[in-house]
mmCIF file of C-alpha atoms and ligand atoms in Angstrom:
data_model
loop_
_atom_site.group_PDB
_atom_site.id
_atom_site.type_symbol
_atom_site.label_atom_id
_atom_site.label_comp_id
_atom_site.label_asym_id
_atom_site.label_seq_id
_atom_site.Cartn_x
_atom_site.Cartn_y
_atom_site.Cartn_z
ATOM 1 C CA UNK G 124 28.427 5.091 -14.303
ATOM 2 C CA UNK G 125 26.702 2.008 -15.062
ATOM 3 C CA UNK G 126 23.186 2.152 -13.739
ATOM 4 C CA UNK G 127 20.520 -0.387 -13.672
ATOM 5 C CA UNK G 128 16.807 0.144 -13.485
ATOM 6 C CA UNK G 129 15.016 -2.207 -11.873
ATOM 7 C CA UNK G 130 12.047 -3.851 -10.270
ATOM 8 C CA UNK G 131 10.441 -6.751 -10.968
ATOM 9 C CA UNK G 132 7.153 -5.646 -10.935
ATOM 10 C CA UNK G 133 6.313 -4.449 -14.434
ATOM 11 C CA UNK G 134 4.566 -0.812 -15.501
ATOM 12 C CA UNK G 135 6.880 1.253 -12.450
ATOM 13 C CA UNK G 136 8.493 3.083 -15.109
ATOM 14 C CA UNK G 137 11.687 1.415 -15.552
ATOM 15 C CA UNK G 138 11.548 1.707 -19.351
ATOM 16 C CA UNK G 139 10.509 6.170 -19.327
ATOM 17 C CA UNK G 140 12.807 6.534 -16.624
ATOM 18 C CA UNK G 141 15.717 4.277 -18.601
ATOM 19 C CA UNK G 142 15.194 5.851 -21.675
ATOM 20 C CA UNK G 143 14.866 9.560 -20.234
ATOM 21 C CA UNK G 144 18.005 8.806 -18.023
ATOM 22 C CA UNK G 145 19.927 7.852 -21.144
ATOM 23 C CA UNK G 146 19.298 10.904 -22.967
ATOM 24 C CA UNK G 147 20.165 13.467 -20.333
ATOM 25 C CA UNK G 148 23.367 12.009 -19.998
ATOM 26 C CA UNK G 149 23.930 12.201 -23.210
ATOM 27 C CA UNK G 150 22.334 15.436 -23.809
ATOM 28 C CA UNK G 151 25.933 16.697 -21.868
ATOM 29 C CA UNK G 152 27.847 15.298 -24.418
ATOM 30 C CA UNK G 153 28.570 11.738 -23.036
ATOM 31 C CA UNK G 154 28.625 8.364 -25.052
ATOM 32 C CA UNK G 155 25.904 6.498 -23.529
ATOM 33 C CA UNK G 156 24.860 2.901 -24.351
ATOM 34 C CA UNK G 157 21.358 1.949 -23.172
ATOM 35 C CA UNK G 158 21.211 -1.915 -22.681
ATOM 36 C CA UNK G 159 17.433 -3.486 -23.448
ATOM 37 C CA UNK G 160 17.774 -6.255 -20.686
ATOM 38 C CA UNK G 161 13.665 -7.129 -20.756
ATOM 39 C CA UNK G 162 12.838 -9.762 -23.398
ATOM 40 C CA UNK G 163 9.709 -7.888 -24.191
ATOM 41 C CA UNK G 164 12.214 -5.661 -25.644
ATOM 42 C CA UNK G 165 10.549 -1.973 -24.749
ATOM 43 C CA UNK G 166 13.736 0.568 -24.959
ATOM 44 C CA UNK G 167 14.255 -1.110 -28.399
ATOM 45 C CA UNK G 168 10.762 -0.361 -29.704
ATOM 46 C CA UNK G 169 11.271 2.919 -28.289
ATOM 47 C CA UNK G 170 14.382 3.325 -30.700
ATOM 48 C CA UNK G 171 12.721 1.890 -33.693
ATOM 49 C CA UNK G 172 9.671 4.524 -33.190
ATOM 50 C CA UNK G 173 12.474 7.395 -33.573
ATOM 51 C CA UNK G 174 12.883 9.373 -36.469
ATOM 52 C CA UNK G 175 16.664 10.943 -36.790
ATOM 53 C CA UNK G 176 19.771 11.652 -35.060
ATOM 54 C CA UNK G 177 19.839 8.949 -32.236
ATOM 55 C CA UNK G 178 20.597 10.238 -28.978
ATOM 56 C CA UNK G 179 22.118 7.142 -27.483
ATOM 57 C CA UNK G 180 22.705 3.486 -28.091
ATOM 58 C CA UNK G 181 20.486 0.927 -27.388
ATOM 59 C CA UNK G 182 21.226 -2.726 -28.166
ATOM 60 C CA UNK G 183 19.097 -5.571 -26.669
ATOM 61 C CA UNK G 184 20.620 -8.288 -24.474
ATOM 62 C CA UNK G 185 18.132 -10.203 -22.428
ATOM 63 C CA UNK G 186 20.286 -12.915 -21.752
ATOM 64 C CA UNK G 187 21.526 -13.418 -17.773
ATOM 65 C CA UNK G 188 24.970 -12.824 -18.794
ATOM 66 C CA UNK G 189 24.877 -8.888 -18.596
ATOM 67 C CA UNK G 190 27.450 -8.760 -16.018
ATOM 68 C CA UNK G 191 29.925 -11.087 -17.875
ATOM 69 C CA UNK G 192 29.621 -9.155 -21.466
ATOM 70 C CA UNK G 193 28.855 -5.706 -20.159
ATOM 71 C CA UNK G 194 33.105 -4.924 -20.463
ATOM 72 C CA UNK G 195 32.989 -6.178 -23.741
ATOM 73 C CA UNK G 196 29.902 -4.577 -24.908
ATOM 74 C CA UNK G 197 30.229 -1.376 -22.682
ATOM 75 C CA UNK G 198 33.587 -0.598 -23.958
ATOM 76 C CA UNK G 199 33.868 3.022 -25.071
ATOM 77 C CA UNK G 200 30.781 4.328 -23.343
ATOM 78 C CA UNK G 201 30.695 7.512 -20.500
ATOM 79 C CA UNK G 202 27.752 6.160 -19.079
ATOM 80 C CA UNK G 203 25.671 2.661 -19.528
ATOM 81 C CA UNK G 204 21.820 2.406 -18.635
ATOM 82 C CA UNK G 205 20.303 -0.931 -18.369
ATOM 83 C CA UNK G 206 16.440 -1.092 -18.365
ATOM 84 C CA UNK G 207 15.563 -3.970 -16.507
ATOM 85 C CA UNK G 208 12.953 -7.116 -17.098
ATOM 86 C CA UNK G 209 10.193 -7.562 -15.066
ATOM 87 C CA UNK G 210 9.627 -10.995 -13.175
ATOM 88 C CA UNK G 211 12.597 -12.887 -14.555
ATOM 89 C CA UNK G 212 15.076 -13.504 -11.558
ATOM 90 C CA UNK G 213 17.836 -14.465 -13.349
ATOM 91 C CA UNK G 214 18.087 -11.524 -16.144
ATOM 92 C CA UNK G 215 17.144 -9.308 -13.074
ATOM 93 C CA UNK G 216 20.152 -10.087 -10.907
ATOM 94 C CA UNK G 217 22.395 -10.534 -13.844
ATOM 95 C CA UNK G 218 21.749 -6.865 -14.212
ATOM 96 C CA UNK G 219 22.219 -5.800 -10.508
ATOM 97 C CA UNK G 220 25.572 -7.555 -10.719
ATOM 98 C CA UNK G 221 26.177 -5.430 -13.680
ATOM 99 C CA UNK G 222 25.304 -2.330 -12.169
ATOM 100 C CA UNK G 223 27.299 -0.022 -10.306
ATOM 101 C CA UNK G 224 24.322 1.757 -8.648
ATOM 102 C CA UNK G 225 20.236 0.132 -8.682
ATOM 103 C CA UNK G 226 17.867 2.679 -9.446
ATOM 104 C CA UNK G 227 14.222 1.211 -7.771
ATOM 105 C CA UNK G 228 11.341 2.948 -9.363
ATOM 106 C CA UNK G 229 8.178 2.270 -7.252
ATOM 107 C CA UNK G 230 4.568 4.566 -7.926
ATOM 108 C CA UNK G 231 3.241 6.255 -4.786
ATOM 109 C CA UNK G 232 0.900 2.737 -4.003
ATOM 110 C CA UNK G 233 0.962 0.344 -1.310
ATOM 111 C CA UNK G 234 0.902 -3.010 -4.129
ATOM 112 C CA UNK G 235 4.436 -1.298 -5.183
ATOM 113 C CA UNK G 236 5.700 -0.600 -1.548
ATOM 114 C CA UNK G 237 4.750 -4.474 -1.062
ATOM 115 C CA UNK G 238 6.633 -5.756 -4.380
ATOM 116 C CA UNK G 239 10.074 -4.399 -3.939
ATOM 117 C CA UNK G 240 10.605 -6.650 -1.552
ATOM 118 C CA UNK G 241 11.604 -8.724 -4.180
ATOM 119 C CA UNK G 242 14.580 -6.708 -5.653
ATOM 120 C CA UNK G 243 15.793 -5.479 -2.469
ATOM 121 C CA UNK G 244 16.269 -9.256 -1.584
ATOM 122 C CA UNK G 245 18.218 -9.177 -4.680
ATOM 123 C CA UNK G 246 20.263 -6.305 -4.026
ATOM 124 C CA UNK G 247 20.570 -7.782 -0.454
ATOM 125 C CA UNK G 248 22.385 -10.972 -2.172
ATOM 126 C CA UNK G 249 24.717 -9.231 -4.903
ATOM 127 C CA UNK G 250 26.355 -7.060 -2.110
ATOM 128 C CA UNK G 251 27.236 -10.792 -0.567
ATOM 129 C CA UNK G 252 29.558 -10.198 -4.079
ATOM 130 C CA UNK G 253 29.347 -6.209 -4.127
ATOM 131 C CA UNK G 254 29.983 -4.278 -1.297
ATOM 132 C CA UNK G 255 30.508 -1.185 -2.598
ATOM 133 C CA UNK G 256 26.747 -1.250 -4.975
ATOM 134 C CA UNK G 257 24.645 1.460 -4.065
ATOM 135 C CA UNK G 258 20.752 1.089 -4.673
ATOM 136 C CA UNK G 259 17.950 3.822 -4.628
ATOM 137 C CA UNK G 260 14.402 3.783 -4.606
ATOM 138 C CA UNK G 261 13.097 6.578 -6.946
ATOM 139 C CA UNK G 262 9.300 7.447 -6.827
ATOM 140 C CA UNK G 263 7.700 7.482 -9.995
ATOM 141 C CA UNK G 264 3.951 8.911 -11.337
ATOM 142 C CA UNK G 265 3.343 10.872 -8.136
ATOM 143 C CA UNK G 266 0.455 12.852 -8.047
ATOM 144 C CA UNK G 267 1.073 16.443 -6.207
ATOM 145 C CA UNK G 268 -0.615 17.026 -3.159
ATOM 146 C CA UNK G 269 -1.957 13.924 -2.374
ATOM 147 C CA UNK G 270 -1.228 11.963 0.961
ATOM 148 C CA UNK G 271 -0.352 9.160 -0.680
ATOM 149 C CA UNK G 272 2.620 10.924 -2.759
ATOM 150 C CA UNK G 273 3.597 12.235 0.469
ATOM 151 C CA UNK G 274 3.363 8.641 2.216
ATOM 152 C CA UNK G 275 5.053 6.783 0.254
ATOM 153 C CA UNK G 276 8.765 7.875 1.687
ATOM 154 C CA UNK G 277 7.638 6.639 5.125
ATOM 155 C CA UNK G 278 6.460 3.537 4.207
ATOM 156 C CA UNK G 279 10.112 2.899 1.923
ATOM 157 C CA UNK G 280 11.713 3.807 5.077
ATOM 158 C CA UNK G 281 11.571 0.283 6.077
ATOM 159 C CA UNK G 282 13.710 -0.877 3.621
ATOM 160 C CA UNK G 283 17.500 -1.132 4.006
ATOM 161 C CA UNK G 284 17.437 1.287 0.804
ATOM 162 C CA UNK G 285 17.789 4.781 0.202
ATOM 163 C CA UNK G 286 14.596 6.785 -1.406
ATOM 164 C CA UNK G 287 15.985 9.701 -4.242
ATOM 165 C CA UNK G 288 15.396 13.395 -2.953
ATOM 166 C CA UNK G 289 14.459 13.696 -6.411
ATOM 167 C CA UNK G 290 10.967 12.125 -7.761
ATOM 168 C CA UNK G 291 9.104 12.223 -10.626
ATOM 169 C CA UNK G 292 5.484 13.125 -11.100
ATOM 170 C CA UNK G 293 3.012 11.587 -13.116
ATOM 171 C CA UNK G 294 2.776 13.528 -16.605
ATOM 172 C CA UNK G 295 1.266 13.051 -20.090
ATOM 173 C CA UNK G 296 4.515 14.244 -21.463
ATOM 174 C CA UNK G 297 5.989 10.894 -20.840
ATOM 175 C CA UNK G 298 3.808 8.422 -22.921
ATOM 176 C CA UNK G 299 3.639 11.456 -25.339
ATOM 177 C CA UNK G 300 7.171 11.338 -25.989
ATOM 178 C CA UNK G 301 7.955 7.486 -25.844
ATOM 179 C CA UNK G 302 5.290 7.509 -28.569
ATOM 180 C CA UNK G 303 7.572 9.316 -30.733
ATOM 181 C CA UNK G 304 10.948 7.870 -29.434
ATOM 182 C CA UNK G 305 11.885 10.959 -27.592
ATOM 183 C CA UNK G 306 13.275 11.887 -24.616
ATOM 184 C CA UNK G 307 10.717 14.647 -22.803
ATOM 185 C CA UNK G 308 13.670 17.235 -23.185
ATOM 186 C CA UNK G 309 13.170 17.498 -26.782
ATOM 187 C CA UNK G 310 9.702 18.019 -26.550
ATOM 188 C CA UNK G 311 10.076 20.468 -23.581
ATOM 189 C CA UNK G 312 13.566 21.365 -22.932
ATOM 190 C CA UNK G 313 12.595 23.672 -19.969
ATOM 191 C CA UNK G 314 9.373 21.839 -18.690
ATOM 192 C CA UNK G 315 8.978 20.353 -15.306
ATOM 193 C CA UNK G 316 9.203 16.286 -17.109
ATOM 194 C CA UNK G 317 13.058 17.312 -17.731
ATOM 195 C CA UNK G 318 14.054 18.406 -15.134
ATOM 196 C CA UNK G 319 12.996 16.209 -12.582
ATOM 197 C CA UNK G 320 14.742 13.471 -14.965
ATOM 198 C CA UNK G 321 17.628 16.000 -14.819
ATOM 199 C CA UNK G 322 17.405 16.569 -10.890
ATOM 200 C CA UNK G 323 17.507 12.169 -10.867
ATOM 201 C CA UNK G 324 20.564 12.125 -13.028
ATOM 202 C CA UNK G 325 22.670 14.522 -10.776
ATOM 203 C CA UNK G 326 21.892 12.590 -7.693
ATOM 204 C CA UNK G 327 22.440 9.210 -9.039
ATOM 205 C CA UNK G 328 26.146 10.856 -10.128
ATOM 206 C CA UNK G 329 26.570 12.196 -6.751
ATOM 207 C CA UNK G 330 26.513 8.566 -5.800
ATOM 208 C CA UNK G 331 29.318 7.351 -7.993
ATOM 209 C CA UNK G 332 31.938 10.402 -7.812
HETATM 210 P P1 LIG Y 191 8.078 -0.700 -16.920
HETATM 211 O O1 LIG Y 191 9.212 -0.579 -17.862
HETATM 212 O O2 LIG Y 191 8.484 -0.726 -15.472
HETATM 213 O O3 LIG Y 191 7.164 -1.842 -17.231
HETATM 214 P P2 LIG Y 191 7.026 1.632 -18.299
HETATM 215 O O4 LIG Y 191 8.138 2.604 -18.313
HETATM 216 O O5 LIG Y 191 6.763 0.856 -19.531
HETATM 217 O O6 LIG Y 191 7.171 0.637 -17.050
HETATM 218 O O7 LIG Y 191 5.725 2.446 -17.858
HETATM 219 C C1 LIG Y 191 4.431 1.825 -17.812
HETATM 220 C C2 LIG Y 191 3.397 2.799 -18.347
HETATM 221 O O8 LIG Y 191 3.323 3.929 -17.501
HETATM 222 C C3 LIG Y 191 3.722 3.349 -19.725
HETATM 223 O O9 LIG Y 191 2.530 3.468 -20.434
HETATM 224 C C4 LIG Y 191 4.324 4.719 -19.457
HETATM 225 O O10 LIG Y 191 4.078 5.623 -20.508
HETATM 226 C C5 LIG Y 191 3.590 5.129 -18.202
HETATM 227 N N1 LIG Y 191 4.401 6.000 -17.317
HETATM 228 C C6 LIG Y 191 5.538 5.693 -16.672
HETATM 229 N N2 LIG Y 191 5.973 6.717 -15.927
HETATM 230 C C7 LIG Y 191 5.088 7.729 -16.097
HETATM 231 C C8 LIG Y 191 4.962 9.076 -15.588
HETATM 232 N N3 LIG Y 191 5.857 9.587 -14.726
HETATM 233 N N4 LIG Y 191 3.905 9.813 -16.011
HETATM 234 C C9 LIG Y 191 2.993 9.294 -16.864
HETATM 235 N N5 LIG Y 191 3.053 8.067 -17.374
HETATM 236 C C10 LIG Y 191 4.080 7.267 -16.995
HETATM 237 MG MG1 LIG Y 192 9.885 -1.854 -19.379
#
């Protein structure tokens, strides 16, 4: 599965949930290459603040060419995570014309339900190219029982894309562990971070089998 995490509106989460998506898949054994596709170059600091074994592989290739190299540079790998830039149109599509399914995160607020507009235009274009890509919106830092966490489905549900079942809450756990260059799994393998990363994971491979 090649799956690319985007939005261009930056601090959604693309970067936790790219990291965190890379690692469960390879937590089950799978080569997994995690492609650094911002220029700001986030899942590659996360990398460098690791100590030992890494989990995955993450090289950095902001460049809008991701879709032409990604055979070449993919080659070998189970599974291939891109973590999206923020604003850049070019890198951004580059990487939806990569992907093989477009994982949306968006946090439970109306300024996010207003700016992915932008990448669902985007999506909207590659499947001119790609009628088979699936996209998903996946809601990120919800807070539990609040209106607006509940809310935010509705107000998706104007877009010509699919919202995850699964959705992730917000949680310390997640800075805590990018801090260290971890995946929340190794700091809590049973904890509620993982699996809601876990519950994301099966559903974005329910999309591709
Ligand atoms: P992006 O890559 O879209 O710019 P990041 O993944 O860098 O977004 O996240 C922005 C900030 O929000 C970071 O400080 C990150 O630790 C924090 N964050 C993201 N998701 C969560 C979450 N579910 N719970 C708590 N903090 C989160
Ligand atoms: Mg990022």
């Amino acid at each position: 599965m090649i799956v690319g995490i985007l939005n261009q509106k930056g601090g959604v989460g693309k970067t936790t949930i790219a990291v965190n998506l890379a690692a469960s898949l390879a937590r089950t054994g799978a080569r997994v290459l995690l492609i650094d596709a911002d220029p700001q170059g986030s899942a590659l600091d996360w990398a460098a603040a690791r100590q030992g074994v890494p989990l995955f592989s993450v090289v950095g290739l902001p460049r809008p060419t991701v879709h032409k190299e990604i055979g070449q540079i993919g080659y070998g790998y189970d599974h291939i995570v891109i973590d999206g830039p923020p604003r850049v149109t070019d890198l951004a599509r580059s990487a939806i014309m990569a992907a093989d399914v477009v994982l949306i995160p968006v946090q439970p607020s109306p300024y996010d339900i207003w700016a992915a507009d932008e990448v669902v235009k985007l999506i909207d274009e590659a499947r001119v190219y790609k009628e088979g890509l699936k996209a998903a919106f996946v809601v990120n830092r919800k807070i539990a029982n609040t209106a607006i966490g509940r809310d935010v489905g509705d107000a998706l549900a104007a877009y010509p894309v699919q919202v995850l079942v699964a959705s992730i809450t917000q949680r310390v756990i997640f800075a805590e562990a990018a801090a260290q260059g971890k995946a929340v799994h190794e700091i809590d393998v049973d904890g509620p971070a993982a699996a809601e990363i876990e519950a994301v994971v099966a559903e974005l491979l329910g999309f591709t089998q």
